[in-house]
Short mmCIF file of C-alpha atoms in Angstrom, two decimals:
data_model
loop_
_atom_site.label_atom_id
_atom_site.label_comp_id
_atom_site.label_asym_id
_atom_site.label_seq_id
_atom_site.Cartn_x
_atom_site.Cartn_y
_atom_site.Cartn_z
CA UNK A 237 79.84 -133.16 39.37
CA UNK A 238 82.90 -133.80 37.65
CA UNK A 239 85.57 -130.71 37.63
CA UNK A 240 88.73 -130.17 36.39
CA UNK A 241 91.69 -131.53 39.17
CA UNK A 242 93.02 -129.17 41.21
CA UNK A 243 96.59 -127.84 40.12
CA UNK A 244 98.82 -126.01 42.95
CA UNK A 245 99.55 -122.68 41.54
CA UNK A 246 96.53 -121.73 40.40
CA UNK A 247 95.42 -119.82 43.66
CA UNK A 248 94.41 -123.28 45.27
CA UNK A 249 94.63 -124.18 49.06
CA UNK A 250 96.33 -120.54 49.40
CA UNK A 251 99.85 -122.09 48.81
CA UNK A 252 101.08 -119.76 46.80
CA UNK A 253 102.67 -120.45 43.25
CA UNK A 254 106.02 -118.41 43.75
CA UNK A 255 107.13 -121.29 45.34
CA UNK A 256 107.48 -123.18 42.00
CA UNK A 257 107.53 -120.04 38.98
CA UNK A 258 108.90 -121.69 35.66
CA UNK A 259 111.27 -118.39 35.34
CA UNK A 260 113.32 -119.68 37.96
CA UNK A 261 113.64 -123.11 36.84
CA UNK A 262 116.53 -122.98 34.19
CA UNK A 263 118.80 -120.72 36.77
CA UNK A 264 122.39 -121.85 36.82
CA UNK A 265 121.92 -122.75 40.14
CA UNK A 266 119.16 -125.06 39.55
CA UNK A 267 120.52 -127.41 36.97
CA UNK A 268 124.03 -127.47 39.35
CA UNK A 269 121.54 -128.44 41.87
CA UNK A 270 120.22 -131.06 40.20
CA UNK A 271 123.73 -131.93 38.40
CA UNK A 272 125.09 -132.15 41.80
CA UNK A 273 122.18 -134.83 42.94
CA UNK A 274 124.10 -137.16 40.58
CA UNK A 275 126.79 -137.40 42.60
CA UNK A 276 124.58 -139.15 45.36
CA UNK A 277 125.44 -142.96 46.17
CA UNK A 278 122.34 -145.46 45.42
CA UNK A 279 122.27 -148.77 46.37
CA UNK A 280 123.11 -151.30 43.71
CA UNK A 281 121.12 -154.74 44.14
CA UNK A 282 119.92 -157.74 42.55
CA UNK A 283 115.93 -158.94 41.90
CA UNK A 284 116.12 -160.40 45.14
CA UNK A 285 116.67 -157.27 46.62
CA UNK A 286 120.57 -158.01 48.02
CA UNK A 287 122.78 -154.97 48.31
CA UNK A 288 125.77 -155.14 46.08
CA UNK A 289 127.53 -152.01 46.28
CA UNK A 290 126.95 -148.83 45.60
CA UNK A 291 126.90 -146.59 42.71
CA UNK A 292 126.36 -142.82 41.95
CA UNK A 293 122.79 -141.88 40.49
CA UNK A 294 124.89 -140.76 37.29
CA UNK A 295 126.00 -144.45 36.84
CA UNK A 296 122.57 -146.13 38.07
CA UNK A 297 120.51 -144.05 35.47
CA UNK A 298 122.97 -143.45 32.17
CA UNK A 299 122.97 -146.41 29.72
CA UNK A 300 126.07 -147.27 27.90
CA UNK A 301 126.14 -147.88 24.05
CA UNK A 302 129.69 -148.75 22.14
CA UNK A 303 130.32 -149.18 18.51
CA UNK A 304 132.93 -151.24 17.92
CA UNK A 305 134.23 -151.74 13.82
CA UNK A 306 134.78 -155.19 12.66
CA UNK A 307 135.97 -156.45 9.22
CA UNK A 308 136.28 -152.47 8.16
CA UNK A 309 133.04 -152.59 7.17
CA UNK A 310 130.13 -153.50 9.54
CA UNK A 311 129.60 -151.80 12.99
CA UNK A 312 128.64 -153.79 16.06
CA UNK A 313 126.54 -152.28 19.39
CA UNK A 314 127.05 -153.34 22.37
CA UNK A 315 124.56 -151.85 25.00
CA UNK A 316 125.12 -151.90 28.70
CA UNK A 317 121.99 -150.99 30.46
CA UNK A 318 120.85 -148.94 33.32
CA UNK A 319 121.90 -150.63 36.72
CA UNK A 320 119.19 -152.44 38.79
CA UNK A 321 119.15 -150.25 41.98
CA UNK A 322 116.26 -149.65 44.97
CA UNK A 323 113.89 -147.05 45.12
CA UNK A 324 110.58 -146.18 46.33
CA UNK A 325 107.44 -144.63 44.93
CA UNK A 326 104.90 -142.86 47.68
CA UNK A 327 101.28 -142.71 46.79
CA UNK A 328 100.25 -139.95 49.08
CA UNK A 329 96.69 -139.13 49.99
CA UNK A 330 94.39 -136.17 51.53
CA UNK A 331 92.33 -136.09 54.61
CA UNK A 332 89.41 -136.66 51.99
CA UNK A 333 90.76 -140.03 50.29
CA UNK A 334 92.06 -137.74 47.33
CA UNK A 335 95.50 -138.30 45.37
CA UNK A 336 98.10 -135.91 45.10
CA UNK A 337 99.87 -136.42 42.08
CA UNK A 338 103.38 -133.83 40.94
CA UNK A 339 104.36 -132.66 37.94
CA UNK A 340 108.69 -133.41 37.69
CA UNK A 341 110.61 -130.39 37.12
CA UNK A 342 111.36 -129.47 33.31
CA UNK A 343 115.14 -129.71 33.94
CA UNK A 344 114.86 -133.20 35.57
CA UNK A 345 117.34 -135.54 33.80
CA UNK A 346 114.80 -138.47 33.44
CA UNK A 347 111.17 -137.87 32.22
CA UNK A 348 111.11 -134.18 32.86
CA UNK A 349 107.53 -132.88 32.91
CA UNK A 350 106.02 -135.94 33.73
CA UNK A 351 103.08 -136.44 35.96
CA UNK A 352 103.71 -139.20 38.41
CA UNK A 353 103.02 -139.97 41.38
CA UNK A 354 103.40 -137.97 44.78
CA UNK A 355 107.34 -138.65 45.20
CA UNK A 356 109.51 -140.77 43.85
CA UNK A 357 113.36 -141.82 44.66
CA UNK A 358 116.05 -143.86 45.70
CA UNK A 359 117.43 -144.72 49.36
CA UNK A 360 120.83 -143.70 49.61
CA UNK A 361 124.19 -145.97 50.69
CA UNK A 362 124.35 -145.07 54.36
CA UNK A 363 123.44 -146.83 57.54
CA UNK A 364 119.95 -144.88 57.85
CA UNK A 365 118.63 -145.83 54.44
CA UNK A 366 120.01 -149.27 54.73
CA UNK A 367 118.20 -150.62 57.37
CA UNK A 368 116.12 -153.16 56.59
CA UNK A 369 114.55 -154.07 59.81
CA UNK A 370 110.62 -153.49 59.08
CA UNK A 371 111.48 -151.36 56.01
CA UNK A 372 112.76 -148.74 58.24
CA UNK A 373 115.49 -147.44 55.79
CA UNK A 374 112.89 -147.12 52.89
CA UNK A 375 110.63 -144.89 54.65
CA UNK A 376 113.39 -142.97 56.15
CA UNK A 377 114.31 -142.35 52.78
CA UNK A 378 110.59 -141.66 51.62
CA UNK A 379 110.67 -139.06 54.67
CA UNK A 380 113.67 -137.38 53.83
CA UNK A 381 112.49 -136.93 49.60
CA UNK A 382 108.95 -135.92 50.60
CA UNK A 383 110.80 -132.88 52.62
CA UNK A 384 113.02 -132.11 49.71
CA UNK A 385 110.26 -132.21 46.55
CA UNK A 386 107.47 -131.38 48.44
CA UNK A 387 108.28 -129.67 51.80
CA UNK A 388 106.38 -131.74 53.94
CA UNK A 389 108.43 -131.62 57.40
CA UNK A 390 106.16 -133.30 60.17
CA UNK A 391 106.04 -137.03 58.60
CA UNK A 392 105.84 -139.99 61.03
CA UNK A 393 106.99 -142.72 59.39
CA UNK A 394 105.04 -145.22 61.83
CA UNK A 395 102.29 -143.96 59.65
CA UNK A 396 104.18 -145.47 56.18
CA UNK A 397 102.30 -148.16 55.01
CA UNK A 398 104.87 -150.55 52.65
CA UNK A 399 102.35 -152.33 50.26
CA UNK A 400 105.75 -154.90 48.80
CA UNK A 401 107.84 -153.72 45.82
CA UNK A 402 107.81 -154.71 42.10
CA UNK A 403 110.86 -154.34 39.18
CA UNK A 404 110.71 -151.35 37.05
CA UNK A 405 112.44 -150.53 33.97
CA UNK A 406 112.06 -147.74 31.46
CA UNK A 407 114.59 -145.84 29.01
CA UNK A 408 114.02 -141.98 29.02
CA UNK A 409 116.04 -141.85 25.87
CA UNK A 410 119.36 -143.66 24.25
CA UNK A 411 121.29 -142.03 27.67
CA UNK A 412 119.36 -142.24 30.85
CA UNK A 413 116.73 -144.57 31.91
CA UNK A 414 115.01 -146.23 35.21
CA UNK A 415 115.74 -149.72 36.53
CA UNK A 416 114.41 -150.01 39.94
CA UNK A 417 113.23 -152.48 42.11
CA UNK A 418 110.47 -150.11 43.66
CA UNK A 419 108.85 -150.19 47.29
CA UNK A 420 105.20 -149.40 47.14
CA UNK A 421 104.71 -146.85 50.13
CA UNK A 422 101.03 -145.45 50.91
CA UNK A 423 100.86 -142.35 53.38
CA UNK A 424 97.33 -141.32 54.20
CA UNK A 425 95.76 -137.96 56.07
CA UNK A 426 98.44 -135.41 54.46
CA UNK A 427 97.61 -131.91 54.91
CA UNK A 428 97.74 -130.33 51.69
CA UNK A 429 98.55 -127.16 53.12
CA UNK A 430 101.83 -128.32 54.60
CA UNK A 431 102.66 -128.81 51.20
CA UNK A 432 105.83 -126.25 49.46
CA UNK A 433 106.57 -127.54 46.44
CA UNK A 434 110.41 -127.42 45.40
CA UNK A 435 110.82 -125.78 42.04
CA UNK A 436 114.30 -127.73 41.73
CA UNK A 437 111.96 -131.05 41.76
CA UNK A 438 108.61 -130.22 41.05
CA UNK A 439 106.77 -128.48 38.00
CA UNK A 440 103.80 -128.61 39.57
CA UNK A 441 101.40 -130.66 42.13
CA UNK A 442 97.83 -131.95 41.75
CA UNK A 443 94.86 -133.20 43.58
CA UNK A 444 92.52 -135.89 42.25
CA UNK A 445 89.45 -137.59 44.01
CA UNK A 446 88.32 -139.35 41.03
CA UNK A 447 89.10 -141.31 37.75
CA UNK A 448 87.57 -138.83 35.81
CA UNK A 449 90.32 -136.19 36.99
CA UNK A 450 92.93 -138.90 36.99
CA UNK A 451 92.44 -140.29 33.32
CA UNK A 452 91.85 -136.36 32.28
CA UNK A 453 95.64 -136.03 33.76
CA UNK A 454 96.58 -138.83 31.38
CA UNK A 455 95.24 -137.31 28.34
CA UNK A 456 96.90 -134.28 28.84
CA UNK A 457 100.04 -136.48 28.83
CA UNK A 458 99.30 -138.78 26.29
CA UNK A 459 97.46 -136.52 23.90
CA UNK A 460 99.67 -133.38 23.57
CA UNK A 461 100.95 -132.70 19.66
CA UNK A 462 104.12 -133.55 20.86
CA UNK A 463 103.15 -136.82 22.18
CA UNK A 464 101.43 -137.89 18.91
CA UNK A 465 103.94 -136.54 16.94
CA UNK A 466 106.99 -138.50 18.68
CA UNK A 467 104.15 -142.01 18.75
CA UNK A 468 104.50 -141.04 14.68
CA UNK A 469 107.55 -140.77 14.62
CA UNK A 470 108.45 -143.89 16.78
CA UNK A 471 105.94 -145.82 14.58
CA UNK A 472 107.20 -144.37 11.35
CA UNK A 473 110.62 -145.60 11.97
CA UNK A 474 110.07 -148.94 13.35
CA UNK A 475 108.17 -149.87 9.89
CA UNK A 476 111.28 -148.08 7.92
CA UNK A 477 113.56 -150.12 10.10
CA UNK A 478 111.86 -153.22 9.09
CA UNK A 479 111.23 -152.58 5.47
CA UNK A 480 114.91 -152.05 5.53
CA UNK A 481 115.59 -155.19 6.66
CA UNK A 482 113.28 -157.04 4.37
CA UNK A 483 115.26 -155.34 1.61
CA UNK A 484 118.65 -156.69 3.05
CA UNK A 485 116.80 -159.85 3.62
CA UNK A 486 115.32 -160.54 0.22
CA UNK A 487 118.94 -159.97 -1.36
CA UNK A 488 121.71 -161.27 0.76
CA UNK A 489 121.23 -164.86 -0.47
CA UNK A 490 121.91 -164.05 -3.90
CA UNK A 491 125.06 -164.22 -6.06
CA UNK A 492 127.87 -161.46 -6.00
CA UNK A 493 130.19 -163.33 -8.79
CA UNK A 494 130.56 -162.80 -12.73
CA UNK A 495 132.96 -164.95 -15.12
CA UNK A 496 135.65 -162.71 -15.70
CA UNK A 497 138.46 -162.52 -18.59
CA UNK A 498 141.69 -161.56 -17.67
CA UNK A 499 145.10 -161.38 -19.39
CA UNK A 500 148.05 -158.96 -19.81
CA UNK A 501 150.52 -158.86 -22.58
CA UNK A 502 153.66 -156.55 -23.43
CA UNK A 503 154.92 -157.09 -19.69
CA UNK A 504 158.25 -155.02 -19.02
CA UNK A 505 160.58 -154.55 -15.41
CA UNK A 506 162.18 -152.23 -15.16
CA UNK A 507 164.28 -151.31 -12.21
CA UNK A 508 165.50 -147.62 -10.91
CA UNK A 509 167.13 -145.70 -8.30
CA UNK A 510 164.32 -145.30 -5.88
CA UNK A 511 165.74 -143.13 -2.69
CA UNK A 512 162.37 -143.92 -0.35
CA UNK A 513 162.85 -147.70 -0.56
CA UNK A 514 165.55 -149.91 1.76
CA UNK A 515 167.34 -150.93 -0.86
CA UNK A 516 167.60 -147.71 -2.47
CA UNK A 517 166.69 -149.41 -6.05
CA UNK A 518 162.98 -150.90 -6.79
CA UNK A 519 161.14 -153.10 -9.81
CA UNK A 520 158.68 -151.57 -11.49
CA UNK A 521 156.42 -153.25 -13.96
CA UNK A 522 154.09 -152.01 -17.05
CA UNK A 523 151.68 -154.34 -19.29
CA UNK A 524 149.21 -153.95 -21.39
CA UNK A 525 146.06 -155.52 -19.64
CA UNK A 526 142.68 -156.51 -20.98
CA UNK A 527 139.87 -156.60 -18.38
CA UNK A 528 136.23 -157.87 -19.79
CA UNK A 529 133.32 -158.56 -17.35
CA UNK A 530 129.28 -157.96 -17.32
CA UNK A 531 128.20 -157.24 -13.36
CA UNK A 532 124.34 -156.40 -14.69
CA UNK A 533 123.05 -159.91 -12.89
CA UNK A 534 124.52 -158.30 -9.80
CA UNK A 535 122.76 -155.18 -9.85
CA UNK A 536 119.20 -156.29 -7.76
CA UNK A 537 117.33 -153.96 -6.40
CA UNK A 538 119.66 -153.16 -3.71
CA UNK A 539 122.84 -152.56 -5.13
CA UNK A 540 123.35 -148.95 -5.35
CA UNK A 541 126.68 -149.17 -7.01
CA UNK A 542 129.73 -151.55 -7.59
CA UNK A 543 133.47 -150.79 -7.22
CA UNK A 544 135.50 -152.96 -9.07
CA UNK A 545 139.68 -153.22 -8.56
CA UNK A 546 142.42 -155.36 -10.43
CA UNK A 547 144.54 -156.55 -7.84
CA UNK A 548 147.69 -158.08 -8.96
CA UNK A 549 149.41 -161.13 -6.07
CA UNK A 550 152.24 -162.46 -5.54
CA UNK A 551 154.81 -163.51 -3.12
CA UNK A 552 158.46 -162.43 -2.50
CA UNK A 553 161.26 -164.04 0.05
CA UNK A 554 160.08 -161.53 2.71
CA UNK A 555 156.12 -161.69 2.31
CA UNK A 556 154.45 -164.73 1.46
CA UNK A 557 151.70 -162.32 -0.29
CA UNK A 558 151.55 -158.82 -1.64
CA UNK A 559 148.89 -157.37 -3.38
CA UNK A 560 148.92 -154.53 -5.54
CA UNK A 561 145.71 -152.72 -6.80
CA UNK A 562 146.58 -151.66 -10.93
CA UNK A 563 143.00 -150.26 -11.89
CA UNK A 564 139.74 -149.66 -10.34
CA UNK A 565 136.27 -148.36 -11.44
CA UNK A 566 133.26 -147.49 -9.76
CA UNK A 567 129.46 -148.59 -12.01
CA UNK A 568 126.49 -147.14 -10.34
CA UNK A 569 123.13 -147.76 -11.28
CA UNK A 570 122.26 -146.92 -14.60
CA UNK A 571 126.15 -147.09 -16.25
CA UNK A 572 126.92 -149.58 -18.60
CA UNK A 573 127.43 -152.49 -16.60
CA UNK A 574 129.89 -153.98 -19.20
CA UNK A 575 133.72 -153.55 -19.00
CA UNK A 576 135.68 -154.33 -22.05
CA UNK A 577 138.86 -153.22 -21.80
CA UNK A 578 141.81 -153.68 -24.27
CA UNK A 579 145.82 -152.63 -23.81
CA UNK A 580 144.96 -150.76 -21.03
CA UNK A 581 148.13 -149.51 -18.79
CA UNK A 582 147.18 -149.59 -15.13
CA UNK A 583 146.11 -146.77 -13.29
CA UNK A 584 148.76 -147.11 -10.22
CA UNK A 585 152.51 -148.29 -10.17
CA UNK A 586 153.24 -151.86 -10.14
CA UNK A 587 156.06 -151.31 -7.46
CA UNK A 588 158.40 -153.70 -5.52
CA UNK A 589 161.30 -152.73 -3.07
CA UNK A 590 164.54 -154.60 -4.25
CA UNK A 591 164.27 -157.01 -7.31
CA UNK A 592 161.70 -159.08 -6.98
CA UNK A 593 160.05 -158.96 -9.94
CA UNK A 594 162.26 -159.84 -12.26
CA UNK A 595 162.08 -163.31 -13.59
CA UNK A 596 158.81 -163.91 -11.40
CA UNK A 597 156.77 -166.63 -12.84
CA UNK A 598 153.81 -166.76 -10.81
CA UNK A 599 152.09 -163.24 -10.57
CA UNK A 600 148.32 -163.64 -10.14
CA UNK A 601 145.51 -161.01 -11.78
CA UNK A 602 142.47 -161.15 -9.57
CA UNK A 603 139.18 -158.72 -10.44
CA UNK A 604 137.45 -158.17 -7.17
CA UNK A 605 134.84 -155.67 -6.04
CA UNK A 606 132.33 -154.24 -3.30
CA UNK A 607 128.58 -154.30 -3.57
CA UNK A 608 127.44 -151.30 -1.93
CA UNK A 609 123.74 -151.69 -1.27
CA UNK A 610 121.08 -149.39 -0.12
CA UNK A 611 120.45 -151.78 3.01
CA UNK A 612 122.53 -154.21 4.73
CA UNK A 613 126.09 -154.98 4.45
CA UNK A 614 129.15 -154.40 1.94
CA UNK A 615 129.96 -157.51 0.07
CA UNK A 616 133.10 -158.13 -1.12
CA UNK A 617 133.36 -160.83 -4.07
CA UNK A 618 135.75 -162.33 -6.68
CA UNK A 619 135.39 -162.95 -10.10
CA UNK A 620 135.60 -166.21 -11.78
CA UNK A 621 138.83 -166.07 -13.48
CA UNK A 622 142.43 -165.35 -12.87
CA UNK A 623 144.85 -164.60 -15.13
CA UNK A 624 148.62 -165.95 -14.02
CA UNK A 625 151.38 -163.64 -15.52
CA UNK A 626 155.42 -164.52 -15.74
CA UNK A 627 157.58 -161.84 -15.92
CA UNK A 628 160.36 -161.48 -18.28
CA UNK A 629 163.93 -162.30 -16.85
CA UNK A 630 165.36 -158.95 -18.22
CA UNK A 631 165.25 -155.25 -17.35
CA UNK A 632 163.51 -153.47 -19.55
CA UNK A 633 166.23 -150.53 -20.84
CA UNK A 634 163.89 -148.33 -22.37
CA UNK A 635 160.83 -145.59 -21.58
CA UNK A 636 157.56 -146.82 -20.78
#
């Protein structure tokens, strides 16, 4: 008849559950514990199972992501991965062909309060471990783990059966992960009463003898309300993830550019002390500008708004090209799209150090803006028309 597994802790095999109470498990000196464990040199190797070097377990288990900005504008990842290092996993088993299966710790870094397995780790970068004659170093390591999590002391490890190894990867969250190459070890005849679970490693251990009891283990992991509730999640924002890139998709082919009319009249220079500047005296320039433009063919569906500037461009003996921004507006969905503007004076100082606007004959007006969508990327366009302005070769003597 089919009963529920067997859970250490709940009176079974008389092993006592104050060896593991869940009161004790977010001490101080349990998460130093298992901060300290981080410190611990693995054993860094390639798919064919070479050493390389060694790492700490912080380094072999933390991914690392970087944003780096590019063009002001769009942000670029760059993710470096958990580091391919060896470990083992030991699939440990009763006098009576059961499984014993433990529960990780709630404070474990990686996949806390996870069933797994009876014990699994890493071999660590030291002579011992490192052997590879017959696999020795692996189940020395296996040995030394299944005394630490599980308190098992008299293991031969003549009796360690290594079944061959397989590559293993899996990302706890955007931080740590797993990315072993993993020895299969199979230990047989344990005596579950040797067992003393360590509360720094283990939540809990379990016993199975059948599928029944091992897929019921499963569905307690897989079915919890928070494990549907993070599958909705993850599936919720995967389809808003791709929805927003159709939306970036269906627009990023289409035009950004508008004719444009441009022109500025009344144009005066006028030059003043000006105490923050080199030369201590600076041009200044006012005009009269007309700005007319429709963006409405540029607002698709995934414009959110538009910020249009008047840039004014020239150069001078020391820069090949200045620009100047004289006006700017922002339309967002729903404004009049249209500018018409007439004799305007620009919002911000036409300003040059020295005298170089005086008697300039080739100073460009250029209407530019940003497309600020809901998804994808900020375009910048131009519009299609300039408007080239020549200054007048006298200073202006009066107000503006």
């Amino acid at each position: 008849m089919f009963q529920k597994p067997a859970v250490f802790g709940e009176a079974q095999h008389g092993l006592g559950c104050h060896h593991w109470q869940k009161n004790n498990l977010f001490r101080p000196a349990v998460l130093n514990v298992q901060n300290n464990y981080l410190n611990e040199h693995c054993i860094i190797v390639d798919e064919n199972d070479r050493p390389l070097r060694s790492e700490s377990k912080r380094f072999c288990h933390s991914a690392k992501t970087w944003f780096v900005e590019t063009w002001g504008f769009l942000r670029v990842l760059f993710f470096f991965p958990v580091t391919l290092h060896r470990a083992f996993s030991v699939f440990l088993f009763t006098e009576n062909h059961e499984m014993i299966l433990q529960k990780r710790a709630v404070q474990k870094l990686t996949f806390p309060s996870v069933w797994t397995n009876a014990c699994c780790s890493h071999p660590l970068w030291n002579e011992d471990e490192m052997c590879t004659d017959e696999n020795v170093g692996i189940r020395r390591a296996a040995r030394r783990k299944l005394n630490h999590e599980l308190g098992i002391h008299s293991v031969d490890i003549d009796q360690m059966k290594v079944m061959g190894r397989f590559l293993y990867k899996a990302m706890h969250d955007d931080s740590w992960g797993e990315h072993e190459l993993d020895y299969v070890i199979i230990l047989r005849d344990c005596n579950v009463k040797q067992i003393r679970p360590n509360p720094e490693e283990v939540e809990a251990v379990a016993i199975v003898s059948s599928m029944e009891e091992l897929t019921e283990i499963l569905k307690s992991i897989m079915h919890t309300a928070w494990a549907r509730a993070n599958a909705i999640f993850a599936f919720v924002l995967s389809v808003l993830s791709a929805l927003t890139f159709c939306v970036f998709v269906s627009t990023v082919w289409l035009p950004n550019s508008a004719p444009v009319t441009l022109s500025a009249s009344n144009v005066r220079v006028k030059n003043f002390v000006d105490y923050a500047s080199e030369g201590s005296r600076s041009d200044v320039v006012m005009a009269d500008l007309k700005i007319k433009v429709d963006v409405a063919p540029i607002f698709n569906w995934n414009v959110k708004e538009i910020f249009l500037f008047l840039v004014a461009e020239y150069s001078t003996p020391k820069a090949p090209l200045n620009q100047i921004v004289l006006w700017d507006k922002i339309l967002r969905r729903g404004d009049w799209s249209t500018i018409h503007e007439e004799s305007i004076t620009p919002k911000y100082y036409f300003m040059d150090d020295g005298t170089n606007l005086l008697n300039h004959k080739n100073v460009t007006l250029v209407l530019r803006w940003n497309v600020v969508p809901n998804a994808g990327y900020l375009a910048i366009a131009q519009g299609e028309g300039q408007y080239r302005v020549e200054f007048p070769s006298n200073y202006y003597s009066g107000r503006f």
